[in-house]
Amino acid sequence: VQLVESGGGLVQPGGSLRLSCAASGFTFDDYGMSWVRQAPGKWLEWVSDISWNGGSTYYAESMKGRFTISRDNAKNTVYLQMNSLKPEDTAVYYCAKKAPTDEYDYWGQGTQVTVSS
């Protein structure tokens, strides 16, 4: 199993970024996927989940209305569109595969998002 995130970078407050996570090594459309982030000096924070077919999505309260998770099962890729970014969104963003038990069983290497003027 391999999960490779991309799309991070430096963006000004109020800006947007779209993160991608390319998956391989498993049947992608059998599993839910998640985005999780870790800010400097802080614990991991759950960001968003998407079901196997994209029919159900879930967000942490502070991301609702600003972030959108989606997936393209034909491309084995999950996305996180982030709008109205704030400095407190600065973190390493990881995508994670969900096991049938709803725990995370595989993680990507992460992509850095820095929101700063």
JSON list of C-alpha atoms in Angstrom, two decimals:
[
{"chain": "A", "resi": 1, "resn": "VAL", "atom": "CA", "xyz": [0.00, 0.00, 0.00]},
{"chain": "A", "resi": 2, "resn": "GLN", "atom": "CA", "xyz": [1.25, 3.44, -0.90]},
{"chain": "A", "resi": 3, "resn": "LEU", "atom": "CA", "xyz": [-0.31, 6.83, -0.29]},
{"chain": "A", "resi": 4, "resn": "VAL", "atom": "CA", "xyz": [1.42, 9.86, -1.80]},
{"chain": "A", "resi": 5, "resn": "GLU", "atom": "CA", "xyz": [0.22, 13.35, -0.95]},
{"chain": "A", "resi": 6, "resn": "SER", "atom": "CA", "xyz": [0.95, 16.42, -3.01]},
{"chain": "A", "resi": 7, "resn": "GLY", "atom": "CA", "xyz": [-0.26, 19.98, -3.44]},
{"chain": "A", "resi": 8, "resn": "GLY", "atom": "CA", "xyz": [0.98, 21.58, -0.26]},
{"chain": "A", "resi": 9, "resn": "GLY", "atom": "CA", "xyz": [2.84, 24.84, -0.16]},
{"chain": "A", "resi": 10, "resn": "LEU", "atom": "CA", "xyz": [2.90, 28.41, 1.08]},
{"chain": "A", "resi": 11, "resn": "VAL", "atom": "CA", "xyz": [-0.29, 30.41, 0.71]},
{"chain": "A", "resi": 12, "resn": "GLN", "atom": "CA", "xyz": [-1.49, 33.74, 2.04]},
{"chain": "A", "resi": 13, "resn": "PRO", "atom": "CA", "xyz": [-4.37, 33.94, 4.51]},
{"chain": "A", "resi": 14, "resn": "GLY", "atom": "CA", "xyz": [-7.64, 33.73, 2.63]},
{"chain": "A", "resi": 15, "resn": "GLY", "atom": "CA", "xyz": [-6.06, 31.72, -0.15]},
{"chain": "A", "resi": 16, "resn": "SER", "atom": "CA", "xyz": [-6.78, 28.23, -1.43]},
{"chain": "A", "resi": 17, "resn": "LEU", "atom": "CA", "xyz": [-4.93, 25.00, -2.00]},
{"chain": "A", "resi": 18, "resn": "ARG", "atom": "CA", "xyz": [-5.97, 21.60, -3.29]},
{"chain": "A", "resi": 19, "resn": "LEU", "atom": "CA", "xyz": [-4.24, 18.59, -1.83]},
{"chain": "A", "resi": 20, "resn": "SER", "atom": "CA", "xyz": [-4.15, 15.26, -3.64]},
{"chain": "A", "resi": 21, "resn": "CYS", "atom": "CA", "xyz": [-3.44, 11.77, -2.36]},
{"chain": "A", "resi": 22, "resn": "ALA", "atom": "CA", "xyz": [-2.62, 9.12, -4.93]},
{"chain": "A", "resi": 23, "resn": "ALA", "atom": "CA", "xyz": [-3.25, 5.60, -3.67]},
{"chain": "A", "resi": 24, "resn": "SER", "atom": "CA", "xyz": [-1.91, 2.29, -4.87]},
{"chain": "A", "resi": 25, "resn": "GLY", "atom": "CA", "xyz": [-1.52, -1.28, -3.71]},
{"chain": "A", "resi": 26, "resn": "PHE", "atom": "CA", "xyz": [-5.11, -1.90, -2.65]},
{"chain": "A", "resi": 27, "resn": "THR", "atom": "CA", "xyz": [-8.63, -1.79, -4.07]},
{"chain": "A", "resi": 28, "resn": "PHE", "atom": "CA", "xyz": [-9.17, 1.93, -3.60]},
{"chain": "A", "resi": 29, "resn": "ASP", "atom": "CA", "xyz": [-12.93, 2.00, -3.97]},
{"chain": "A", "resi": 30, "resn": "ASP", "atom": "CA", "xyz": [-13.40, -0.57, -1.22]},
{"chain": "A", "resi": 31, "resn": "TYR", "atom": "CA", "xyz": [-12.28, 1.79, 1.52]},
{"chain": "A", "resi": 32, "resn": "GLY", "atom": "CA", "xyz": [-13.06, 5.08, 3.14]},
{"chain": "A", "resi": 33, "resn": "MET", "atom": "CA", "xyz": [-10.28, 7.63, 3.26]},
{"chain": "A", "resi": 34, "resn": "SER", "atom": "CA", "xyz": [-9.38, 10.44, 5.60]},
{"chain": "A", "resi": 35, "resn": "TRP", "atom": "CA", "xyz": [-7.31, 13.58, 5.90]},
{"chain": "A", "resi": 36, "resn": "VAL", "atom": "CA", "xyz": [-5.57, 14.24, 9.20]},
{"chain": "A", "resi": 37, "resn": "ARG", "atom": "CA", "xyz": [-3.22, 17.09, 10.07]},
{"chain": "A", "resi": 38, "resn": "GLN", "atom": "CA", "xyz": [-0.55, 17.88, 12.60]},
{"chain": "A", "resi": 39, "resn": "ALA", "atom": "CA", "xyz": [0.38, 21.44, 13.44]},
{"chain": "A", "resi": 40, "resn": "PRO", "atom": "CA", "xyz": [3.79, 22.23, 14.94]},
{"chain": "A", "resi": 41, "resn": "GLY", "atom": "CA", "xyz": [3.92, 21.12, 18.55]},
{"chain": "A", "resi": 42, "resn": "LYS", "atom": "CA", "xyz": [0.38, 19.76, 18.51]},
{"chain": "A", "resi": 43, "resn": "TRP", "atom": "CA", "xyz": [-1.36, 16.40, 18.39]},
{"chain": "A", "resi": 44, "resn": "LEU", "atom": "CA", "xyz": [-2.78, 14.89, 15.26]},
{"chain": "A", "resi": 45, "resn": "GLU", "atom": "CA", "xyz": [-6.11, 16.44, 14.34]},
{"chain": "A", "resi": 46, "resn": "TRP", "atom": "CA", "xyz": [-8.75, 14.75, 12.24]},
{"chain": "A", "resi": 47, "resn": "VAL", "atom": "CA", "xyz": [-9.82, 16.90, 9.30]},
{"chain": "A", "resi": 48, "resn": "SER", "atom": "CA", "xyz": [-12.25, 14.99, 7.10]},
{"chain": "A", "resi": 49, "resn": "ASP", "atom": "CA", "xyz": [-13.53, 11.56, 6.03]},
{"chain": "A", "resi": 50, "resn": "ILE", "atom": "CA", "xyz": [-15.03, 10.32, 2.81]},
{"chain": "A", "resi": 51, "resn": "SER", "atom": "CA", "xyz": [-16.83, 7.03, 2.27]},
{"chain": "A", "resi": 52, "resn": "TRP", "atom": "CA", "xyz": [-15.78, 4.44, -0.30]},
{"chain": "A", "resi": 53, "resn": "ASN", "atom": "CA", "xyz": [-18.00, 5.87, -3.03]},
{"chain": "A", "resi": 54, "resn": "GLY", "atom": "CA", "xyz": [-17.83, 9.51, -2.02]},
{"chain": "A", "resi": 55, "resn": "GLY", "atom": "CA", "xyz": [-21.47, 9.46, -1.02]},
{"chain": "A", "resi": 56, "resn": "SER", "atom": "CA", "xyz": [-20.79, 10.47, 2.57]},
{"chain": "A", "resi": 57, "resn": "THR", "atom": "CA", "xyz": [-18.39, 13.13, 3.78]},
{"chain": "A", "resi": 58, "resn": "TYR", "atom": "CA", "xyz": [-17.59, 14.37, 7.24]},
{"chain": "A", "resi": 59, "resn": "TYR", "atom": "CA", "xyz": [-15.65, 17.36, 8.52]},
{"chain": "A", "resi": 60, "resn": "ALA", "atom": "CA", "xyz": [-14.21, 18.67, 11.73]},
{"chain": "A", "resi": 61, "resn": "GLU", "atom": "CA", "xyz": [-16.21, 21.64, 12.90]},
{"chain": "A", "resi": 62, "resn": "SER", "atom": "CA", "xyz": [-13.50, 24.21, 12.21]},
{"chain": "A", "resi": 63, "resn": "MET", "atom": "CA", "xyz": [-13.20, 23.04, 8.58]},
{"chain": "A", "resi": 64, "resn": "LYS", "atom": "CA", "xyz": [-16.89, 22.95, 7.69]},
{"chain": "A", "resi": 65, "resn": "GLY", "atom": "CA", "xyz": [-17.72, 25.35, 4.90]},
{"chain": "A", "resi": 66, "resn": "ARG", "atom": "CA", "xyz": [-14.05, 25.90, 4.03]},
{"chain": "A", "resi": 67, "resn": "PHE", "atom": "CA", "xyz": [-12.72, 22.44, 3.15]},
{"chain": "A", "resi": 68, "resn": "THR", "atom": "CA", "xyz": [-14.17, 19.93, 0.70]},
{"chain": "A", "resi": 69, "resn": "ILE", "atom": "CA", "xyz": [-13.09, 16.32, 0.47]},
{"chain": "A", "resi": 70, "resn": "SER", "atom": "CA", "xyz": [-13.69, 14.36, -2.71]},
{"chain": "A", "resi": 71, "resn": "ARG", "atom": "CA", "xyz": [-12.41, 11.29, -4.51]},
{"chain": "A", "resi": 72, "resn": "ASP", "atom": "CA", "xyz": [-11.99, 9.98, -8.01]},
{"chain": "A", "resi": 73, "resn": "ASN", "atom": "CA", "xyz": [-12.07, 6.21, -7.85]},
{"chain": "A", "resi": 74, "resn": "ALA", "atom": "CA", "xyz": [-11.07, 5.93, -11.50]},
{"chain": "A", "resi": 75, "resn": "LYS", "atom": "CA", "xyz": [-7.83, 7.73, -10.63]},
{"chain": "A", "resi": 76, "resn": "ASN", "atom": "CA", "xyz": [-7.37, 6.16, -7.17]},
{"chain": "A", "resi": 77, "resn": "THR", "atom": "CA", "xyz": [-7.06, 9.65, -5.75]},
{"chain": "A", "resi": 78, "resn": "VAL", "atom": "CA", "xyz": [-8.61, 11.54, -2.87]},
{"chain": "A", "resi": 79, "resn": "TYR", "atom": "CA", "xyz": [-8.57, 15.34, -2.73]},
{"chain": "A", "resi": 80, "resn": "LEU", "atom": "CA", "xyz": [-8.90, 18.06, -0.14]},
{"chain": "A", "resi": 81, "resn": "GLN", "atom": "CA", "xyz": [-9.92, 21.46, -1.46]},
{"chain": "A", "resi": 82, "resn": "MET", "atom": "CA", "xyz": [-9.07, 24.07, 1.14]},
{"chain": "A", "resi": 83, "resn": "ASN", "atom": "CA", "xyz": [-10.47, 27.59, 0.84]},
{"chain": "A", "resi": 84, "resn": "SER", "atom": "CA", "xyz": [-10.36, 30.64, 3.09]},
{"chain": "A", "resi": 85, "resn": "LEU", "atom": "CA", "xyz": [-7.18, 29.36, 4.66]},
{"chain": "A", "resi": 86, "resn": "LYS", "atom": "CA", "xyz": [-6.12, 30.72, 8.03]},
{"chain": "A", "resi": 87, "resn": "PRO", "atom": "CA", "xyz": [-2.72, 30.77, 9.72]},
{"chain": "A", "resi": 88, "resn": "GLU", "atom": "CA", "xyz": [-4.01, 28.16, 12.15]},
{"chain": "A", "resi": 89, "resn": "ASP", "atom": "CA", "xyz": [-4.45, 25.76, 9.24]},
{"chain": "A", "resi": 90, "resn": "THR", "atom": "CA", "xyz": [-0.66, 25.57, 8.99]},
{"chain": "A", "resi": 91, "resn": "ALA", "atom": "CA", "xyz": [0.23, 21.89, 9.45]},
{"chain": "A", "resi": 92, "resn": "VAL", "atom": "CA", "xyz": [1.47, 18.76, 7.79]},
{"chain": "A", "resi": 93, "resn": "TYR", "atom": "CA", "xyz": [-1.52, 17.15, 6.11]},
{"chain": "A", "resi": 94, "resn": "TYR", "atom": "CA", "xyz": [-1.68, 13.38, 5.84]},
{"chain": "A", "resi": 95, "resn": "CYS", "atom": "CA", "xyz": [-4.06, 11.15, 4.00]},
{"chain": "A", "resi": 96, "resn": "ALA", "atom": "CA", "xyz": [-4.91, 7.86, 5.62]},
{"chain": "A", "resi": 97, "resn": "LYS", "atom": "CA", "xyz": [-6.65, 4.70, 4.55]},
{"chain": "A", "resi": 98, "resn": "LYS", "atom": "CA", "xyz": [-9.41, 3.43, 6.78]},
{"chain": "A", "resi": 99, "resn": "ALA", "atom": "CA", "xyz": [-9.48, -0.24, 7.75]},
{"chain": "A", "resi": 100, "resn": "PRO", "atom": "CA", "xyz": [-12.81, -2.08, 7.99]},
{"chain": "A", "resi": 101, "resn": "THR", "atom": "CA", "xyz": [-12.60, -1.48, 11.75]},
{"chain": "A", "resi": 102, "resn": "ASP", "atom": "CA", "xyz": [-12.67, 2.26, 10.98]},
{"chain": "A", "resi": 103, "resn": "GLU", "atom": "CA", "xyz": [-9.14, 2.71, 12.27]},
{"chain": "A", "resi": 104, "resn": "TYR", "atom": "CA", "xyz": [-6.34, 4.01, 10.09]},
{"chain": "A", "resi": 105, "resn": "ASP", "atom": "CA", "xyz": [-4.08, 1.29, 8.77]},
{"chain": "A", "resi": 106, "resn": "TYR", "atom": "CA", "xyz": [-1.92, 3.17, 6.27]},
{"chain": "A", "resi": 107, "resn": "TRP", "atom": "CA", "xyz": [-0.65, 6.74, 6.10]},
{"chain": "A", "resi": 108, "resn": "GLY", "atom": "CA", "xyz": [1.04, 8.88, 3.51]},
{"chain": "A", "resi": 109, "resn": "GLN", "atom": "CA", "xyz": [4.23, 10.80, 4.12]},
{"chain": "A", "resi": 110, "resn": "GLY", "atom": "CA", "xyz": [2.42, 14.10, 4.48]},
{"chain": "A", "resi": 111, "resn": "THR", "atom": "CA", "xyz": [2.50, 17.43, 2.68]},
{"chain": "A", "resi": 112, "resn": "GLN", "atom": "CA", "xyz": [3.28, 20.74, 4.35]},
{"chain": "A", "resi": 113, "resn": "VAL", "atom": "CA", "xyz": [0.75, 23.54, 4.21]},
{"chain": "A", "resi": 114, "resn": "THR", "atom": "CA", "xyz": [1.89, 26.93, 5.46]},
{"chain": "A", "resi": 115, "resn": "VAL", "atom": "CA", "xyz": [-0.55, 29.83, 5.67]},
{"chain": "A", "resi": 116, "resn": "SER", "atom": "CA", "xyz": [1.31, 33.07, 6.17]},
{"chain": "A", "resi": 117, "resn": "SER", "atom": "CA", "xyz": [1.55, 36.58, 4.79]}
]
